[in-house]
mmCIF file of N, CA, C and O in Angstrom:
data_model
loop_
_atom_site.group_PDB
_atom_site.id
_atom_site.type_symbol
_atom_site.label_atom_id
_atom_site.label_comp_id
_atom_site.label_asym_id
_atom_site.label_seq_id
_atom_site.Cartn_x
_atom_site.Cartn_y
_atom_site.Cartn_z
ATOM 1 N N UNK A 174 4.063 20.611 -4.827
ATOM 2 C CA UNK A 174 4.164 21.001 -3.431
ATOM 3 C C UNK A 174 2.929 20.519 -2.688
ATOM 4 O O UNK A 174 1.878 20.774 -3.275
ATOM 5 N N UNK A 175 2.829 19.936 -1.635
ATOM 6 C CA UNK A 175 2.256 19.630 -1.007
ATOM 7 C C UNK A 175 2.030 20.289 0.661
ATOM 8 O O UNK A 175 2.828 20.833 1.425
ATOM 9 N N UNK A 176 0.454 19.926 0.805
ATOM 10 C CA UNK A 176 0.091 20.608 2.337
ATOM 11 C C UNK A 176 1.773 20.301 3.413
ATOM 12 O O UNK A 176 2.530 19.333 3.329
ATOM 13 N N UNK A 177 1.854 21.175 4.073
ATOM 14 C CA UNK A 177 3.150 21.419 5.063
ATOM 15 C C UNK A 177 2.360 21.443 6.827
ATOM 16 O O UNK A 177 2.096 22.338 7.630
ATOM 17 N N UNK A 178 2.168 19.578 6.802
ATOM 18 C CA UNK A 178 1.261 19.244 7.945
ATOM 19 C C UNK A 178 2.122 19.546 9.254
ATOM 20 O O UNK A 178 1.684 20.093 10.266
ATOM 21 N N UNK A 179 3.638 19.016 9.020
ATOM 22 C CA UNK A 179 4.727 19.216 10.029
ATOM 23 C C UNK A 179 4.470 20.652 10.574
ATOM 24 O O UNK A 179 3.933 20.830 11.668
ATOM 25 N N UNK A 180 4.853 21.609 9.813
ATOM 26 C CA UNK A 180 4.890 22.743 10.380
ATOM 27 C C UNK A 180 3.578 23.535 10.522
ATOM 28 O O UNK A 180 3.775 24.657 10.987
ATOM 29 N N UNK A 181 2.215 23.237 10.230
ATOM 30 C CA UNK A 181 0.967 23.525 10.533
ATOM 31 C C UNK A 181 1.028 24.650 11.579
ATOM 32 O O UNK A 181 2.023 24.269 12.196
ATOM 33 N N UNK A 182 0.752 25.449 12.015
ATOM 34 C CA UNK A 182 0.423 25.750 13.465
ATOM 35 C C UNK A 182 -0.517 25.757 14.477
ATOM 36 O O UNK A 182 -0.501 26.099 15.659
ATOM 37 N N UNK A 183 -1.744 25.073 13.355
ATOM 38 C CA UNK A 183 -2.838 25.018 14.278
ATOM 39 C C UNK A 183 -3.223 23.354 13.966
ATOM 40 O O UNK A 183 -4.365 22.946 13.752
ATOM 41 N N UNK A 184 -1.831 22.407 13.999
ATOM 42 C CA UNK A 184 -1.590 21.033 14.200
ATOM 43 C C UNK A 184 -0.775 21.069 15.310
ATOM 44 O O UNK A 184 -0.439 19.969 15.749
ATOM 45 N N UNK A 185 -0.282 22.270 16.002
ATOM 46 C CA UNK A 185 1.291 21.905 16.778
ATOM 47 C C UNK A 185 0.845 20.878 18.187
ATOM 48 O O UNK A 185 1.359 19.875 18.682
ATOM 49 N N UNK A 186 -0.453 21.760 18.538
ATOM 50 C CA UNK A 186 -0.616 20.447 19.279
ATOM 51 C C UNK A 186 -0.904 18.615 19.336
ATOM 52 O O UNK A 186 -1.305 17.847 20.211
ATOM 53 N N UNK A 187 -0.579 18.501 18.296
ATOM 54 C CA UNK A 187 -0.321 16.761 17.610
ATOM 55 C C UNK A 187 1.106 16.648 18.134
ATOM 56 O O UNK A 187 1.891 17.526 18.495
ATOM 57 N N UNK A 188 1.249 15.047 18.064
ATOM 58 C CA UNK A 188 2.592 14.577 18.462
ATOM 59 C C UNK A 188 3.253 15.093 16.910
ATOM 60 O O UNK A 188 2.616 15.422 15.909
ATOM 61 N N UNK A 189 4.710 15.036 17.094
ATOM 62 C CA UNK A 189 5.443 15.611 15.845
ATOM 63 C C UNK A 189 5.348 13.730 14.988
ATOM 64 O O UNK A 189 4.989 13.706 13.811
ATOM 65 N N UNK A 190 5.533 12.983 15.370
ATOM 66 C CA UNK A 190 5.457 11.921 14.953
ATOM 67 C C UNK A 190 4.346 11.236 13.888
ATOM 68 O O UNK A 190 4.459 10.494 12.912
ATOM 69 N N UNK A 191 2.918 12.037 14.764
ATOM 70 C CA UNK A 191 1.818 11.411 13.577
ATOM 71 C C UNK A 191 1.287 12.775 12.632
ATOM 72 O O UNK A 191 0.457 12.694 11.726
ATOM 73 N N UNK A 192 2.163 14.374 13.199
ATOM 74 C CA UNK A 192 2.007 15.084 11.977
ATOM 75 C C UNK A 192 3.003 14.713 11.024
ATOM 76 O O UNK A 192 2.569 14.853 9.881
ATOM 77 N N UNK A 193 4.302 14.249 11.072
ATOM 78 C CA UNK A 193 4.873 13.581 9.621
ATOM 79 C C UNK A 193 4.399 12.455 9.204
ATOM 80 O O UNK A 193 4.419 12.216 7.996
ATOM 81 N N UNK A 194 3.834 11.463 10.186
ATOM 82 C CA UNK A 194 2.747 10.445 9.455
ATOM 83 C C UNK A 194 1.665 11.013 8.174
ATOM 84 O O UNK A 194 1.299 10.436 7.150
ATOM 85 N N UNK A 195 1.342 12.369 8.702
ATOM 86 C CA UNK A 195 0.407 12.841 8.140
ATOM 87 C C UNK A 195 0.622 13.460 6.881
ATOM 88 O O UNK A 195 -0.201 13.336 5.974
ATOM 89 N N UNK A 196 2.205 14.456 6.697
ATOM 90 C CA UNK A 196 2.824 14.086 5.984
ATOM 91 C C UNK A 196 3.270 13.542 4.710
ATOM 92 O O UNK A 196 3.107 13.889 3.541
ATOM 93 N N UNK A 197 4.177 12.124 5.562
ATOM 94 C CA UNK A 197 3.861 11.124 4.438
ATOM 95 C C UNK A 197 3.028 11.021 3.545
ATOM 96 O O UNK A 197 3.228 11.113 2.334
ATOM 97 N N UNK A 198 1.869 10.788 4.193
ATOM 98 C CA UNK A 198 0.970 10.129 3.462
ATOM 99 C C UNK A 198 0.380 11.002 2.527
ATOM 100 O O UNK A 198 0.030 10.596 1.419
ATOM 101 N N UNK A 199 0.282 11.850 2.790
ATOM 102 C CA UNK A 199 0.314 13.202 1.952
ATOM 103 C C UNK A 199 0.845 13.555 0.882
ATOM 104 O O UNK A 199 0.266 14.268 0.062
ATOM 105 N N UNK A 200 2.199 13.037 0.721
ATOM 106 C CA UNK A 200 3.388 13.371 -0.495
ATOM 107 C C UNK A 200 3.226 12.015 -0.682
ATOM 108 O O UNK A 200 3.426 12.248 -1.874
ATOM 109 N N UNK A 201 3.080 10.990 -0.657
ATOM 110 C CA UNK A 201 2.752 9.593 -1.019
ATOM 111 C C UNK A 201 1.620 9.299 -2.455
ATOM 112 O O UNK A 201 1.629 8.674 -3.515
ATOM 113 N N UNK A 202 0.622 10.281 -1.596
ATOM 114 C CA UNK A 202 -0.757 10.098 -2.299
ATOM 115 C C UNK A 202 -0.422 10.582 -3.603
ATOM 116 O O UNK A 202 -0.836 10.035 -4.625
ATOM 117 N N UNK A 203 0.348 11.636 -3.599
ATOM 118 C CA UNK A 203 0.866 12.863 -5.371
ATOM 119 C C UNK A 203 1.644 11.993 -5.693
ATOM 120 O O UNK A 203 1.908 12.478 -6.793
ATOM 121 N N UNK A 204 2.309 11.001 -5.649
ATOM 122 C CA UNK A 204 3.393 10.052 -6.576
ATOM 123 C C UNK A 204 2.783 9.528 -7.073
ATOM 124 O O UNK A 204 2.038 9.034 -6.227
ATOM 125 N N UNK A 205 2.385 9.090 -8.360
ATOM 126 C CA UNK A 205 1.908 8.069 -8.600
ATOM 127 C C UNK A 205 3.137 7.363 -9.905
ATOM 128 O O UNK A 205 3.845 8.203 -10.460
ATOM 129 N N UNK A 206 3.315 5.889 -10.310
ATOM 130 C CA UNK A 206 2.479 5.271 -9.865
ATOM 131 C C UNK A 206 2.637 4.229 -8.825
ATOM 132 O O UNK A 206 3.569 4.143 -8.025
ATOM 133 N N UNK A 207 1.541 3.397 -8.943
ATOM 134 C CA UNK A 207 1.820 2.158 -7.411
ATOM 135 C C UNK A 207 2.166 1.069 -8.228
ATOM 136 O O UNK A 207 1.755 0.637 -9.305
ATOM 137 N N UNK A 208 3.125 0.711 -7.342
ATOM 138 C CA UNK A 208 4.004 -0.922 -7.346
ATOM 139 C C UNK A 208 3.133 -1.924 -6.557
ATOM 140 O O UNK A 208 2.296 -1.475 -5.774
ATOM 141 N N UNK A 209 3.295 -3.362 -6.731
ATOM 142 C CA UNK A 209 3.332 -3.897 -5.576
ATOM 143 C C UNK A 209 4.129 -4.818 -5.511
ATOM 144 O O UNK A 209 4.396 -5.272 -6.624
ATOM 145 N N UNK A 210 4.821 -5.481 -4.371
ATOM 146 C CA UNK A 210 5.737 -5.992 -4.048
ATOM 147 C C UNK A 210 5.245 -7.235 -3.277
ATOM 148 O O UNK A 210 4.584 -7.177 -2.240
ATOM 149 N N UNK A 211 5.667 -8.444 -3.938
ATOM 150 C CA UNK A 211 5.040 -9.633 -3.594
ATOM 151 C C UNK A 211 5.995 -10.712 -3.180
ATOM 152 O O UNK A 211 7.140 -10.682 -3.633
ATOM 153 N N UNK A 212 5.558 -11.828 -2.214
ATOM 154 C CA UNK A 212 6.579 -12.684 -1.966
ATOM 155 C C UNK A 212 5.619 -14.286 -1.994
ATOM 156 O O UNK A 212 4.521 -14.230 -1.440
ATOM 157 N N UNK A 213 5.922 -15.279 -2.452
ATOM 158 C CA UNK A 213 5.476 -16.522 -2.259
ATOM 159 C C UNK A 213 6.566 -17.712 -2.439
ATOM 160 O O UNK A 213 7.767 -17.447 -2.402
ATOM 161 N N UNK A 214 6.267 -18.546 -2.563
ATOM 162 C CA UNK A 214 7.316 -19.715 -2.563
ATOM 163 C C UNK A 214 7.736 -20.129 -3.935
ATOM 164 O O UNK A 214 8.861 -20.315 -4.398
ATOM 165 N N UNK A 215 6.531 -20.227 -4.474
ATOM 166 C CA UNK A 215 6.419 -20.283 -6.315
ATOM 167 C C UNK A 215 7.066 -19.555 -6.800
ATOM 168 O O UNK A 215 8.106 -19.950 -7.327
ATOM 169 N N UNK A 216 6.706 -18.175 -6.818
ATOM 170 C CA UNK A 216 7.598 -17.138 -7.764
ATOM 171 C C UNK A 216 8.891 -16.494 -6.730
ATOM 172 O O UNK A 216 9.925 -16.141 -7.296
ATOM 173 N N UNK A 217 8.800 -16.380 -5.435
ATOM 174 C CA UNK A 217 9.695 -15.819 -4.860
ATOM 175 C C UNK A 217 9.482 -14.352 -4.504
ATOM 176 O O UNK A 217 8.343 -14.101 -4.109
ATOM 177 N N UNK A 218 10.322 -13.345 -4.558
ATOM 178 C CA UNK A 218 9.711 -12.096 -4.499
ATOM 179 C C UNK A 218 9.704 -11.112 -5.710
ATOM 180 O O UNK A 218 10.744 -10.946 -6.347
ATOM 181 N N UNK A 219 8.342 -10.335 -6.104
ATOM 182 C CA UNK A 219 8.280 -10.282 -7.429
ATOM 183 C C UNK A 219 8.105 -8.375 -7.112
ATOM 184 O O UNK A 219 8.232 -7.962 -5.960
ATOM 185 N N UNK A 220 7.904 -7.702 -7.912
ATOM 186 C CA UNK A 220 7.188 -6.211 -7.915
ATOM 187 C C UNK A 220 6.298 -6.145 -9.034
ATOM 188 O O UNK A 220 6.853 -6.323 -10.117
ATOM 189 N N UNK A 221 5.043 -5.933 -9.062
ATOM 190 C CA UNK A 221 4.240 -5.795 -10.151
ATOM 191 C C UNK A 221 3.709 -4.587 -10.330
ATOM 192 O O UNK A 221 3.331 -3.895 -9.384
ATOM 193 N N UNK A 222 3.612 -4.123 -11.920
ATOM 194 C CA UNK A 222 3.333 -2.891 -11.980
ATOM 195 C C UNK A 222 4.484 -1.805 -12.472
ATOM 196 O O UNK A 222 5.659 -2.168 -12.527
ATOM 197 N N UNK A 223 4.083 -0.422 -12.835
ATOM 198 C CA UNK A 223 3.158 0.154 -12.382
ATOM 199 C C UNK A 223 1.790 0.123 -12.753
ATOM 200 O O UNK A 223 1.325 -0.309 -13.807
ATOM 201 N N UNK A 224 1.011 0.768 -11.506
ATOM 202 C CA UNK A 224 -0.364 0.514 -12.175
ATOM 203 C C UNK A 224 -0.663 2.402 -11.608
ATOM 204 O O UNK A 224 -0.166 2.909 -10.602
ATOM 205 N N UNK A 225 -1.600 3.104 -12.618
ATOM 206 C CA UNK A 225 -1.870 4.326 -11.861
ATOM 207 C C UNK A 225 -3.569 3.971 -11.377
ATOM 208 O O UNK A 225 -4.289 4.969 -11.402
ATOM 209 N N UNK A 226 -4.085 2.978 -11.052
ATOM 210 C CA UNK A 226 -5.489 3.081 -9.822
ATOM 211 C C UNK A 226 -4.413 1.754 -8.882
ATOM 212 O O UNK A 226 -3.363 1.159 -9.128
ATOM 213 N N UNK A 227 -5.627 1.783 -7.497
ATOM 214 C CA UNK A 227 -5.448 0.927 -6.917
ATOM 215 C C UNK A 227 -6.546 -0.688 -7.766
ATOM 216 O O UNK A 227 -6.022 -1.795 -7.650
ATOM 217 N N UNK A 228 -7.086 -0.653 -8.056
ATOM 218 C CA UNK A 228 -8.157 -0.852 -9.069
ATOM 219 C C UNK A 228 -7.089 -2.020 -9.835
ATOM 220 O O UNK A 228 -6.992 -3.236 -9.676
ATOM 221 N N UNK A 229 -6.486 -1.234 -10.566
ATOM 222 C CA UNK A 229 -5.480 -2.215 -11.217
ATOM 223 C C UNK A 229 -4.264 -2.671 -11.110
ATOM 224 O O UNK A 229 -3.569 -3.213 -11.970
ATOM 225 N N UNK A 230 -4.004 -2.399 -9.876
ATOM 226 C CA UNK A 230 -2.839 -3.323 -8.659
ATOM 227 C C UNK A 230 -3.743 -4.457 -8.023
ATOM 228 O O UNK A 230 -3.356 -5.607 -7.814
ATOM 229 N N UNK A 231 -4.951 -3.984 -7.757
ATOM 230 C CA UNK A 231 -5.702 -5.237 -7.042
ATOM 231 C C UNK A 231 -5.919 -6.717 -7.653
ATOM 232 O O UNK A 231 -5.630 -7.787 -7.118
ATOM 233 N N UNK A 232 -6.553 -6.472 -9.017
ATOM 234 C CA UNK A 232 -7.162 -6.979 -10.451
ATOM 235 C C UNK A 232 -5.560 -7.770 -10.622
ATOM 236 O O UNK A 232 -5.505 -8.993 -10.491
ATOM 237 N N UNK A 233 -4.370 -7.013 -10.903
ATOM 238 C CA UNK A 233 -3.018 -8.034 -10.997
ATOM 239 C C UNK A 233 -2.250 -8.905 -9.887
ATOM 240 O O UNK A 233 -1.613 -9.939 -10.089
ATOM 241 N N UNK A 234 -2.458 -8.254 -8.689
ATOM 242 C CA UNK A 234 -2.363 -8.853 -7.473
ATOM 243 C C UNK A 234 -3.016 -9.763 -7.357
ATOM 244 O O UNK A 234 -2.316 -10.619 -6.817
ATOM 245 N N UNK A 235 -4.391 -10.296 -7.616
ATOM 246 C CA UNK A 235 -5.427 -11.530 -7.420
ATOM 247 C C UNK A 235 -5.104 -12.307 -7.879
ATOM 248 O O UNK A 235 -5.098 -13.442 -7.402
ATOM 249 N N UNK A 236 -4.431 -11.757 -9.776
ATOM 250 C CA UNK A 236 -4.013 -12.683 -10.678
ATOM 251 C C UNK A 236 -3.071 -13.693 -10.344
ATOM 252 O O UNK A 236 -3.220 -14.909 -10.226
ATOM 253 N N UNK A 237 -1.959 -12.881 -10.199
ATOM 254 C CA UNK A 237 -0.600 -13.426 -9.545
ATOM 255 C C UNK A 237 -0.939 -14.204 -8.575
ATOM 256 O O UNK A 237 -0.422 -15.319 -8.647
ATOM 257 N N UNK A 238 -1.651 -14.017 -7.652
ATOM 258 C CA UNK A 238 -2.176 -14.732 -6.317
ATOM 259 C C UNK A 238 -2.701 -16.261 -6.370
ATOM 260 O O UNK A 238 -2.564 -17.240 -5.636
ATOM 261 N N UNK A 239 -3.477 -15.957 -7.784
ATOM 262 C CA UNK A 239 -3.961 -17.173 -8.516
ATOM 263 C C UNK A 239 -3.125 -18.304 -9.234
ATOM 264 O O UNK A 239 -3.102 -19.533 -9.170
ATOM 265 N N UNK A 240 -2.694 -17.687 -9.689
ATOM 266 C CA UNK A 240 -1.349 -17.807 -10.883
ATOM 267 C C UNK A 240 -0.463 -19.030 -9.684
ATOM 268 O O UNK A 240 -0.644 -20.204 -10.007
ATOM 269 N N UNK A 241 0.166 -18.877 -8.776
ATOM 270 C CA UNK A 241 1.045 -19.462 -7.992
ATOM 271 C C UNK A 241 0.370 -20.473 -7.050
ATOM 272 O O UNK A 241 1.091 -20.809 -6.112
ATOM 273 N N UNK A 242 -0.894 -21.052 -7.089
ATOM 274 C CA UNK A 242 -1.521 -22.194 -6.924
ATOM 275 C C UNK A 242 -1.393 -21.978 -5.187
ATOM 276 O O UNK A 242 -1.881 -22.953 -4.615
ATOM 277 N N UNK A 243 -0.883 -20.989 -4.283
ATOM 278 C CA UNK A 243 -0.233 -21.496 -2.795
ATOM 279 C C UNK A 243 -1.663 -20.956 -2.045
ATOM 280 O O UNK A 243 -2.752 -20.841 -2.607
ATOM 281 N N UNK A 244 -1.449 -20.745 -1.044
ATOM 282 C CA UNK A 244 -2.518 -20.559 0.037
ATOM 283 C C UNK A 244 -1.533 -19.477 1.284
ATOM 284 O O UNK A 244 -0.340 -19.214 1.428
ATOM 285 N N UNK A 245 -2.836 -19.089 2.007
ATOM 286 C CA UNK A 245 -1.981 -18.287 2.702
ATOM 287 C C UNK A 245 -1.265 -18.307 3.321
ATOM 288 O O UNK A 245 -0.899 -17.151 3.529
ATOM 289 N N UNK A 246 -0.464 -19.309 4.103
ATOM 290 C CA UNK A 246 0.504 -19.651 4.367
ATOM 291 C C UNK A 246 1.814 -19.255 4.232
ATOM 292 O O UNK A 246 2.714 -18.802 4.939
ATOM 293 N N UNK A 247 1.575 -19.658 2.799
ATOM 294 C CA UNK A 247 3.188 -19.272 1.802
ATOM 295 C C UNK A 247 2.926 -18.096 0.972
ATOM 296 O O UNK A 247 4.004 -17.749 0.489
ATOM 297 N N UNK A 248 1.827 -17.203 0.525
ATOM 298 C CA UNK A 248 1.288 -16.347 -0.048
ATOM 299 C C UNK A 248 1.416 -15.161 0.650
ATOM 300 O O UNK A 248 0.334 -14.764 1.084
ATOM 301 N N UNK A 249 2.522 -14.341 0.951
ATOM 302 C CA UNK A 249 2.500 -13.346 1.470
ATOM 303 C C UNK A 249 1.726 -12.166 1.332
ATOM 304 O O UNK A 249 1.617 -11.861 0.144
ATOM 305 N N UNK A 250 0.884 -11.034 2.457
ATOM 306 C CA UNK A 250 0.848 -9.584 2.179
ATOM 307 C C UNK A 250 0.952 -9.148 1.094
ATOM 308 O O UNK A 250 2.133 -9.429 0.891
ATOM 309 N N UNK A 251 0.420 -8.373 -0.317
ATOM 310 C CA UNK A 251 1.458 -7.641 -0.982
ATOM 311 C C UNK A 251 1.368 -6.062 -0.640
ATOM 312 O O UNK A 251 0.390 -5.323 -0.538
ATOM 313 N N UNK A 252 2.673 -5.836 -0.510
ATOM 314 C CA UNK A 252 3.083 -4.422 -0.180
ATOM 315 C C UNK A 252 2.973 -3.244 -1.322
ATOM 316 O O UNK A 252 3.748 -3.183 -2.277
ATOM 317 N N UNK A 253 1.806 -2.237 -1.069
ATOM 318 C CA UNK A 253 1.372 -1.317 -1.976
ATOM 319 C C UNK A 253 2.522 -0.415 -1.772
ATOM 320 O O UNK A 253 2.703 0.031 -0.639
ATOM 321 N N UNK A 254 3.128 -0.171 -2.499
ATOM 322 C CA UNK A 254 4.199 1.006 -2.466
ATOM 323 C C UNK A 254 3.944 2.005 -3.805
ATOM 324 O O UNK A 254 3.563 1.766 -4.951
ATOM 325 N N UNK A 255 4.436 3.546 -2.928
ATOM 326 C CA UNK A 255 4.427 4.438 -4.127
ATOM 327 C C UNK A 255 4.885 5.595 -3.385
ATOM 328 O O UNK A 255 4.633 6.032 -2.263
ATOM 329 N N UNK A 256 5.806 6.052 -4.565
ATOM 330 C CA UNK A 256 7.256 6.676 -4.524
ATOM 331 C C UNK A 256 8.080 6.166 -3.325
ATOM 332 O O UNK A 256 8.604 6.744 -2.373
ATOM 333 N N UNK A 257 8.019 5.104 -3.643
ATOM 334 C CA UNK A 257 9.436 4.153 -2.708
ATOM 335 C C UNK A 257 9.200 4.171 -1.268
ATOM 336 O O UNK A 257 9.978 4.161 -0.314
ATOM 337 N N UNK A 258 7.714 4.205 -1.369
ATOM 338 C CA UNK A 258 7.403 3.878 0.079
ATOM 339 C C UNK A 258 6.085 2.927 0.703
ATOM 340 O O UNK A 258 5.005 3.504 0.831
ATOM 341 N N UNK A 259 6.162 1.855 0.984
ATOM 342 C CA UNK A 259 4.831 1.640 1.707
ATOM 343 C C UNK A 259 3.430 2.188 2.127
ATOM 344 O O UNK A 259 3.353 2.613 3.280
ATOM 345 N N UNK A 260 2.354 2.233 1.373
ATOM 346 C CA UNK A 260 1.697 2.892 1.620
ATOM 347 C C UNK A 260 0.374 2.530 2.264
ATOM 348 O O UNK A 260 -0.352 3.135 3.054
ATOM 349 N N UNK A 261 0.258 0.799 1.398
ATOM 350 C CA UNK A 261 -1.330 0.022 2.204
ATOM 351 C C UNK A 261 -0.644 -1.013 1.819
ATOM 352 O O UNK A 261 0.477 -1.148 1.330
ATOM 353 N N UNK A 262 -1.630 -1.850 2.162
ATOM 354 C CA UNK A 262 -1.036 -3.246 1.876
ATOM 355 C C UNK A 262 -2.263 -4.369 1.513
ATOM 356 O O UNK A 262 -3.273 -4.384 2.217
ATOM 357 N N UNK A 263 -2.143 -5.106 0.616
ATOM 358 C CA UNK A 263 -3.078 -5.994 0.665
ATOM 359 C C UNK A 263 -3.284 -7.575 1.078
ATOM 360 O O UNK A 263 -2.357 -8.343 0.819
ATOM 361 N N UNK A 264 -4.203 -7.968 1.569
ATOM 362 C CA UNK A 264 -4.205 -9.430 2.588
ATOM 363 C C UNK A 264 -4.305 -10.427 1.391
ATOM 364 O O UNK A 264 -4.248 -9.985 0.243
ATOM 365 N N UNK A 265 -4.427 -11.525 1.587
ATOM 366 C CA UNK A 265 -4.442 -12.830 0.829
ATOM 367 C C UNK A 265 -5.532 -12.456 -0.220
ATOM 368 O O UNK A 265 -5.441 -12.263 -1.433
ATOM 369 N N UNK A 266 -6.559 -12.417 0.607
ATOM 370 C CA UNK A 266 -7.958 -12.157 0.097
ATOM 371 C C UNK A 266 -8.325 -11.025 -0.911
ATOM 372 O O UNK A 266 -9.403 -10.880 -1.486
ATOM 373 N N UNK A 267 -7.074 -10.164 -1.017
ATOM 374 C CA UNK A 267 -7.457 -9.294 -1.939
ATOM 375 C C UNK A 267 -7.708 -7.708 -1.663
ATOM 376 O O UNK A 267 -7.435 -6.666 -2.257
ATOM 377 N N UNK A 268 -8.441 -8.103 -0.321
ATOM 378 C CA UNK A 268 -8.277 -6.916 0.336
ATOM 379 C C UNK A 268 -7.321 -5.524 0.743
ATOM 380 O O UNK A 268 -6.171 -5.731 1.130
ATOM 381 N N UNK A 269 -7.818 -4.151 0.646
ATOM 382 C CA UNK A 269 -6.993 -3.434 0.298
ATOM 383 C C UNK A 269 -7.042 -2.973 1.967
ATOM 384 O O UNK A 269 -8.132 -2.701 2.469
ATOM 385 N N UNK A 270 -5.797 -2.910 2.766
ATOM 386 C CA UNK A 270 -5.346 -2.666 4.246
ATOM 387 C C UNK A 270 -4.563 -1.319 4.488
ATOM 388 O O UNK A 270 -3.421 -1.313 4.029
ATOM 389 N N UNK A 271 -4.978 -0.204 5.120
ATOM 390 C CA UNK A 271 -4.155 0.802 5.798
ATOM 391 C C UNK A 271 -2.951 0.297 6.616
ATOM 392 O O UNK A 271 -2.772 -0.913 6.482
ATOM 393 N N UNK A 272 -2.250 0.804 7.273
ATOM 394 C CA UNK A 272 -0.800 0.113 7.716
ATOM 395 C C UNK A 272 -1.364 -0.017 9.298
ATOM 396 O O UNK A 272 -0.966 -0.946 9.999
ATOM 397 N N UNK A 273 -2.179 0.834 9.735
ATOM 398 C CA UNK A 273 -2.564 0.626 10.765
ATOM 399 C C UNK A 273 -3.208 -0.692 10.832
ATOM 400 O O UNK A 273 -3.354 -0.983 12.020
ATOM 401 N N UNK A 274 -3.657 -1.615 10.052
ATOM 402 C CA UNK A 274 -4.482 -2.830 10.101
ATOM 403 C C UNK A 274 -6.227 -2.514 9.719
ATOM 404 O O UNK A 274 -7.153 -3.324 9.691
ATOM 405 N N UNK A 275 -6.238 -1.026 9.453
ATOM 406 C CA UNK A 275 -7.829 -0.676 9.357
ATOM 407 C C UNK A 275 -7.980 -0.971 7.873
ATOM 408 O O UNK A 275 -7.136 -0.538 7.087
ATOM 409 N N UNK A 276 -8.924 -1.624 7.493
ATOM 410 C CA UNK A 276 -9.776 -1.746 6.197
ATOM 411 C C UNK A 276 -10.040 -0.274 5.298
ATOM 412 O O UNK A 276 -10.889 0.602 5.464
ATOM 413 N N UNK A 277 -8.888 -0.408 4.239
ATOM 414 C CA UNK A 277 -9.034 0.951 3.475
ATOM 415 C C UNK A 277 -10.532 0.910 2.607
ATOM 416 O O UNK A 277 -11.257 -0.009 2.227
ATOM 417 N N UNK A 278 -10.590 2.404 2.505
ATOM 418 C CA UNK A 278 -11.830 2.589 1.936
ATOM 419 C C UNK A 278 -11.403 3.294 0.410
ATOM 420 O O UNK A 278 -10.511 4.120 0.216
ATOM 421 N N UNK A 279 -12.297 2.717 -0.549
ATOM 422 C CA UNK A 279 -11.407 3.466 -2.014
ATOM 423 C C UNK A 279 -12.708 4.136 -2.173
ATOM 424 O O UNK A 279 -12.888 4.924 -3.101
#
């Protein structure tokens, strides 16, 4: 069971929209483990994993990244998912991204 941000009452003044954002991310974080979901020209679209850190989605993500010789161009995003949902995402570079576009912090 997880915090019940929706119905909070001393959240009500938040939009209802970014208290189930809040939410989410919330019942997101207790699933483990993380997928990631990859697309390039070489392999096509792949899911790697599970991995239970972000640590070792990153470390196989680089690999793969490597592995398929492309550039960013054709080297898509890979999409951090966990429990069947989008959760961060990582750039070419390796980098680990909030959905908002902000630079996650581990």
């Amino acid at each position: 069971m997880t915090y019940d941000y929706v119905n909070d009452a001393k959240l009500a003044g938040l939009p209802a929209a970014l208290r189930q954002r809040m939410q989410d991310k919330a019942e997101a974080s207790t699933s483990l483990p993380y997928t990631v979901k990859t697309k390039c020209r070489s392999f096509g679209q792949k899911v790697l994993g599970p991995f239970n850190t972000l640590k070792e989605a990153q470390v196989a993500f680089n690999a793969h990244r490597d592995d398929s010789d492309e550039g960013a161009s054709t080297f898509h995003d890979g999409k951090i998912m966990q429990g069947g949902k989008q959760v961060l995402y990582f750039s070419y570079n390796g980098r680990i991204w909030n959905l908002d576009g902000s630079l996650h912090s581990n």
